[in-house]
Each structure stands twice: as C-alpha cells, then as structure tokens.
C-alpha cells in the first residue's frame, strides 16, 4: 500500500493526511472533503476556510473550524452579509479564530457577493467540475491549482469576491467535491472506469 494511504483503526484505507484514529480530521476526510455539495452554507464555509488558509497551513485553520462556525453564525450567508464594522471589530478581538482584519472583512464581503452574484457560487462550482477516469496516484500528484481553478478565481474576483486566488479556489473545489482528490487506495477515491 502507498505511503499516501493509511489504514485506520476501523480497517478503512484513507488518505494519509487524515490520520488513523477517530479524530475530527478523519471525520472531515470521510464525510466532507471531496463530497459534492452545492448547499449554500457548506459552500460559504469552504470558501471562508480557504480565505483564512491563505498564507497559513490547513491544520491551523481546520483546528479553528468550530470557532469559525460560531463566529460566522453557522456560515449563514445572509447573517454574515448583514455584519457591520462593529462586528468585524469584535471578531478581530476573538482569540478563538484567526484575527486577521482583512480576512474577516473579506468573509463579510464574500457573503455579500454570494447574495448578489450571478451566476451563483453553486452554478459556477458546477460549471468548473473536474472529472477523472482514475484517482490521483499519490499526494505528490495533486496540483496546487488547475486551469479551471484559475478561470474560476478570475470569475469570482469579477463578481466582487476577495482572497480567491487559484490555489485557494482549487482547495475550495476539493472541499465541495467538484474535484475528487482522494488518492488511489483510499476508500473515498473514485472507482476507475472499466475497460471492456
């Protein structure tokens, strides 16, 4: 078995980055990452976590996922879009999240963009879906970005979204399952097409 896949205590082979125990990372790997969703709050959460990941590691951001969920009102787009400057000021003081004013304000601005943009974020995500005949062979085979992510990022920026570069947009695509980057051997990897 590849070093990029690890067998958990439950006997399931999964991407090694998730770990082997009964942890939040394993549950995220099994239930969220790479699972196709176009539900508004799930899209907004994935977009927001990508904003906060810029310049940081995923483990830092993921470790604060529950705090972000609370700070941004369950990722309710309309509620976040209604946040005022005093709310941003309050969140800058909240030690449970990453206290970066620019990223907090970008999250509010992105919620506002989600409410007004056309086509919607869900429609755009569907239009940039990437399909594969085979799963990636290893973690090293995973791109940081793709031409689709570059085009998607340009379109989001034109709609007023912020902190949406090709790398963060590709991570968003992985999170919401418009690309399945579970590696070969992982129980969540795509099933290869059979050649007759």
mmCIF file of C-alpha atoms in Angstrom:
data_model
loop_
_atom_site.group_PDB
_atom_site.id
_atom_site.type_symbol
_atom_site.label_atom_id
_atom_site.label_comp_id
_atom_site.label_asym_id
_atom_site.label_seq_id
_atom_site.Cartn_x
_atom_site.Cartn_y
_atom_site.Cartn_z
ATOM 1 C CA UNK A 1 0.000 0.000 0.000
ATOM 2 C CA UNK A 2 1.190 3.534 -0.792
ATOM 3 C CA UNK A 3 2.647 5.753 1.937
ATOM 4 C CA UNK A 4 -0.060 8.230 0.882
ATOM 5 C CA UNK A 5 -2.759 5.888 2.221
ATOM 6 C CA UNK A 6 -3.097 4.716 5.812
ATOM 7 C CA UNK A 7 -5.385 2.080 7.288
ATOM 8 C CA UNK A 8 -7.398 3.389 10.205
ATOM 9 C CA UNK A 9 -8.407 1.598 13.381
ATOM 10 C CA UNK A 10 -11.726 0.879 11.633
ATOM 11 C CA UNK A 11 -9.911 -1.065 8.877
ATOM 12 C CA UNK A 12 -10.612 1.553 6.184
ATOM 13 C CA UNK A 13 -7.804 2.774 3.951
ATOM 14 C CA UNK A 14 -7.844 6.549 3.629
ATOM 15 C CA UNK A 15 -5.617 9.440 2.534
ATOM 16 C CA UNK A 16 -2.697 9.580 4.967
ATOM 17 C CA UNK A 17 -3.213 13.271 5.768
ATOM 18 C CA UNK A 18 -6.387 12.343 7.657
ATOM 19 C CA UNK A 19 -4.559 10.107 10.143
ATOM 20 C CA UNK A 20 -5.660 6.764 11.513
ATOM 21 C CA UNK A 21 -7.611 7.421 14.708
ATOM 22 C CA UNK A 22 -11.146 8.552 15.443
ATOM 23 C CA UNK A 23 -10.431 12.248 15.028
ATOM 24 C CA UNK A 24 -12.078 15.339 13.584
ATOM 25 C CA UNK A 25 -9.678 15.115 10.620
ATOM 26 C CA UNK A 26 -10.784 11.536 9.865
ATOM 27 C CA UNK A 27 -14.453 12.503 10.066
ATOM 28 C CA UNK A 28 -13.788 15.524 7.820
ATOM 29 C CA UNK A 29 -11.990 13.300 5.313
ATOM 30 C CA UNK A 30 -14.752 10.693 5.344
ATOM 31 C CA UNK A 31 -17.795 12.970 5.377
ATOM 32 C CA UNK A 32 -16.877 16.361 3.908
ATOM 33 C CA UNK A 33 -13.698 16.603 1.814
ATOM 34 C CA UNK A 34 -14.450 15.594 -1.747
ATOM 35 C CA UNK A 35 -18.175 15.154 -1.095
ATOM 36 C CA UNK A 36 -20.143 17.005 -3.758
ATOM 37 C CA UNK A 37 -22.340 19.686 -2.218
ATOM 38 C CA UNK A 38 -23.970 22.807 -3.545
ATOM 39 C CA UNK A 39 -25.703 23.726 -0.284
ATOM 40 C CA UNK A 40 -25.204 27.438 0.393
ATOM 41 C CA UNK A 41 -23.769 27.311 3.927
ATOM 42 C CA UNK A 42 -21.409 24.437 3.016
ATOM 43 C CA UNK A 43 -20.127 26.394 0.007
ATOM 44 C CA UNK A 44 -19.690 29.500 2.150
ATOM 45 C CA UNK A 45 -17.843 27.550 4.844
ATOM 46 C CA UNK A 46 -15.446 26.030 2.299
ATOM 47 C CA UNK A 47 -14.840 29.436 0.736
ATOM 48 C CA UNK A 48 -14.262 31.054 4.144
ATOM 49 C CA UNK A 49 -11.858 28.399 5.392
ATOM 50 C CA UNK A 50 -9.923 28.874 2.132
ATOM 51 C CA UNK A 51 -9.737 32.625 2.750
ATOM 52 C CA UNK A 52 -8.266 32.051 6.192
ATOM 53 C CA UNK A 53 -5.859 29.397 4.917
ATOM 54 C CA UNK A 54 -4.072 31.874 2.615
ATOM 55 C CA UNK A 55 -0.506 32.071 3.938
ATOM 56 C CA UNK A 56 -1.182 29.514 6.691
ATOM 57 C CA UNK A 57 -1.396 25.750 6.995
ATOM 58 C CA UNK A 58 -4.633 23.821 6.678
ATOM 59 C CA UNK A 59 -4.103 22.239 10.113
ATOM 60 C CA UNK A 60 -4.135 25.670 11.797
ATOM 61 C CA UNK A 61 -7.344 26.690 10.037
ATOM 62 C CA UNK A 62 -9.034 23.316 10.481
ATOM 63 C CA UNK A 63 -8.223 23.372 14.200
ATOM 64 C CA UNK A 64 -10.346 26.518 14.482
ATOM 65 C CA UNK A 65 -13.218 25.277 12.308
ATOM 66 C CA UNK A 66 -15.783 25.158 15.128
ATOM 67 C CA UNK A 67 -14.769 28.632 16.311
ATOM 68 C CA UNK A 68 -15.162 29.987 12.777
ATOM 69 C CA UNK A 69 -18.584 28.356 12.585
ATOM 70 C CA UNK A 70 -19.621 30.183 15.755
ATOM 71 C CA UNK A 71 -18.004 33.500 14.783
ATOM 72 C CA UNK A 72 -19.698 33.494 11.380
ATOM 73 C CA UNK A 73 -23.131 32.426 12.640
ATOM 74 C CA UNK A 74 -23.125 28.890 11.293
ATOM 75 C CA UNK A 75 -21.988 30.212 7.906
ATOM 76 C CA UNK A 76 -25.449 31.680 7.330
ATOM 77 C CA UNK A 77 -24.735 33.861 4.291
ATOM 78 C CA UNK A 78 -27.461 36.443 4.925
ATOM 79 C CA UNK A 79 -26.466 36.891 8.583
ATOM 80 C CA UNK A 80 -22.781 37.333 7.729
ATOM 81 C CA UNK A 81 -23.618 39.725 4.885
ATOM 82 C CA UNK A 82 -25.500 41.871 7.431
ATOM 83 C CA UNK A 83 -22.488 42.140 9.746
ATOM 84 C CA UNK A 84 -21.373 45.702 10.411
ATOM 85 C CA UNK A 85 -17.983 47.242 11.142
ATOM 86 C CA UNK A 86 -18.558 46.783 14.887
ATOM 87 C CA UNK A 87 -18.939 43.021 14.256
ATOM 88 C CA UNK A 88 -15.642 42.971 12.369
ATOM 89 C CA UNK A 89 -14.030 44.912 15.247
ATOM 90 C CA UNK A 90 -15.399 42.330 17.724
ATOM 91 C CA UNK A 91 -14.095 39.394 15.684
ATOM 92 C CA UNK A 92 -10.635 40.967 15.418
ATOM 93 C CA UNK A 93 -10.537 40.623 19.235
ATOM 94 C CA UNK A 94 -11.763 36.995 19.237
ATOM 95 C CA UNK A 95 -8.761 34.825 20.161
ATOM 96 C CA UNK A 96 -10.592 31.626 19.171
ATOM 97 C CA UNK A 97 -10.261 32.475 15.453
ATOM 98 C CA UNK A 98 -7.512 33.876 13.226
ATOM 99 C CA UNK A 99 -7.689 37.586 13.986
ATOM 100 C CA UNK A 100 -6.814 38.999 10.600
ATOM 101 C CA UNK A 101 -8.967 42.056 9.873
ATOM 102 C CA UNK A 102 -8.524 41.753 6.104
ATOM 103 C CA UNK A 103 -9.676 38.119 6.060
ATOM 104 C CA UNK A 104 -12.582 38.811 8.422
ATOM 105 C CA UNK A 105 -13.737 41.731 6.263
ATOM 106 C CA UNK A 106 -13.248 39.608 3.118
ATOM 107 C CA UNK A 107 -15.554 36.977 4.619
ATOM 108 C CA UNK A 108 -18.271 39.606 5.131
ATOM 109 C CA UNK A 109 -17.691 40.955 1.619
ATOM 110 C CA UNK A 110 -17.809 37.424 0.175
ATOM 111 C CA UNK A 111 -21.156 36.801 1.874
ATOM 112 C CA UNK A 112 -22.472 39.976 0.269
ATOM 113 C CA UNK A 113 -21.128 38.840 -3.107
ATOM 114 C CA UNK A 114 -22.821 35.453 -2.678
ATOM 115 C CA UNK A 115 -26.181 37.154 -2.174
ATOM 116 C CA UNK A 116 -25.921 39.275 -5.302
ATOM 117 C CA UNK A 117 -23.660 37.450 -7.772
ATOM 118 C CA UNK A 118 -24.977 35.872 -10.922
ATOM 119 C CA UNK A 119 -24.327 33.152 -11.795
ATOM 120 C CA UNK A 120 -24.406 31.895 -8.218
ATOM 121 C CA UNK A 121 -21.442 30.267 -6.489
ATOM 122 C CA UNK A 122 -23.194 26.893 -6.778
ATOM 123 C CA UNK A 123 -23.729 27.343 -10.523
ATOM 124 C CA UNK A 124 -20.112 28.364 -11.008
ATOM 125 C CA UNK A 125 -18.847 25.401 -8.980
ATOM 126 C CA UNK A 126 -20.905 23.041 -11.153
ATOM 127 C CA UNK A 127 -19.552 24.629 -14.330
ATOM 128 C CA UNK A 128 -15.923 24.104 -13.251
ATOM 129 C CA UNK A 129 -16.321 20.488 -12.173
ATOM 130 C CA UNK A 130 -13.323 18.274 -12.987
ATOM 131 C CA UNK A 131 -13.894 14.607 -13.781
ATOM 132 C CA UNK A 132 -11.216 11.942 -13.828
ATOM 133 C CA UNK A 133 -11.053 8.391 -15.113
ATOM 134 C CA UNK A 134 -8.530 7.433 -12.421
ATOM 135 C CA UNK A 135 -7.821 8.729 -8.909
ATOM 136 C CA UNK A 136 -4.555 10.573 -8.307
ATOM 137 C CA UNK A 137 -1.766 8.056 -7.692
ATOM 138 C CA UNK A 138 -0.273 9.939 -4.758
ATOM 139 C CA UNK A 139 -0.436 13.161 -2.800
ATOM 140 C CA UNK A 140 2.525 14.393 -4.867
ATOM 141 C CA UNK A 141 0.284 14.084 -7.956
ATOM 142 C CA UNK A 142 -2.234 16.603 -6.586
ATOM 143 C CA UNK A 143 -1.974 20.006 -8.255
ATOM 144 C CA UNK A 144 -1.981 23.228 -6.257
ATOM 145 C CA UNK A 145 -4.096 24.772 -8.990
ATOM 146 C CA UNK A 146 -5.507 23.963 -12.426
ATOM 147 C CA UNK A 147 -6.582 25.988 -15.463
ATOM 148 C CA UNK A 148 -10.181 25.519 -14.272
ATOM 149 C CA UNK A 149 -9.299 26.942 -10.833
ATOM 150 C CA UNK A 150 -7.541 29.894 -12.463
ATOM 151 C CA UNK A 151 -10.599 30.676 -14.591
ATOM 152 C CA UNK A 152 -12.932 30.149 -11.616
ATOM 153 C CA UNK A 153 -10.839 32.531 -9.471
ATOM 154 C CA UNK A 154 -10.938 35.216 -12.187
ATOM 155 C CA UNK A 155 -14.711 34.916 -12.410
ATOM 156 C CA UNK A 156 -15.129 35.115 -8.634
ATOM 157 C CA UNK A 157 -12.936 38.225 -8.467
ATOM 158 C CA UNK A 158 -15.018 39.842 -11.210
ATOM 159 C CA UNK A 159 -18.093 39.253 -9.025
ATOM 160 C CA UNK A 160 -16.521 41.013 -6.034
ATOM 161 C CA UNK A 161 -15.152 38.038 -4.087
ATOM 162 C CA UNK A 162 -11.897 38.625 -2.196
ATOM 163 C CA UNK A 163 -8.932 36.406 -1.218
ATOM 164 C CA UNK A 164 -9.816 33.992 -4.017
ATOM 165 C CA UNK A 165 -6.629 33.090 -5.848
ATOM 166 C CA UNK A 166 -6.238 29.930 -7.941
ATOM 167 C CA UNK A 167 -4.733 27.916 -5.059
ATOM 168 C CA UNK A 168 -7.481 28.758 -2.557
ATOM 169 C CA UNK A 169 -10.139 28.225 -5.233
ATOM 170 C CA UNK A 170 -8.703 24.791 -6.047
ATOM 171 C CA UNK A 171 -8.814 23.919 -2.323
ATOM 172 C CA UNK A 172 -12.457 25.088 -2.341
ATOM 173 C CA UNK A 173 -13.141 22.798 -5.315
ATOM 174 C CA UNK A 174 -11.627 19.866 -3.411
ATOM 175 C CA UNK A 175 -13.636 20.684 -0.298
ATOM 176 C CA UNK A 176 -17.004 20.827 -2.047
ATOM 177 C CA UNK A 177 -16.327 17.794 -4.216
ATOM 178 C CA UNK A 178 -16.283 19.301 -7.687
ATOM 179 C CA UNK A 179 -12.955 17.518 -7.917
ATOM 180 C CA UNK A 180 -12.263 14.230 -6.127
ATOM 181 C CA UNK A 181 -8.648 14.234 -4.968
ATOM 182 C CA UNK A 182 -8.818 11.197 -2.689
ATOM 183 C CA UNK A 183 -5.753 9.214 -3.736
ATOM 184 C CA UNK A 184 -5.555 5.706 -5.183
ATOM 185 C CA UNK A 185 -6.187 3.142 -2.450
ATOM 186 C CA UNK A 186 -8.369 5.447 -0.333
ATOM 187 C CA UNK A 187 -11.882 4.121 0.184
ATOM 188 C CA UNK A 188 -13.224 7.534 -0.941
ATOM 189 C CA UNK A 189 -11.260 7.567 -4.222
ATOM 190 C CA UNK A 190 -13.158 7.403 -7.487
ATOM 191 C CA UNK A 191 -13.746 3.976 -8.941
ATOM 192 C CA UNK A 192 -11.811 3.637 -12.188
ATOM 193 C CA UNK A 193 -13.825 3.105 -15.347
ATOM 194 C CA UNK A 194 -13.737 -0.487 -16.567
ATOM 195 C CA UNK A 195 -12.321 -1.057 -19.993
ATOM 196 C CA UNK A 196 -14.435 -3.618 -21.909
#
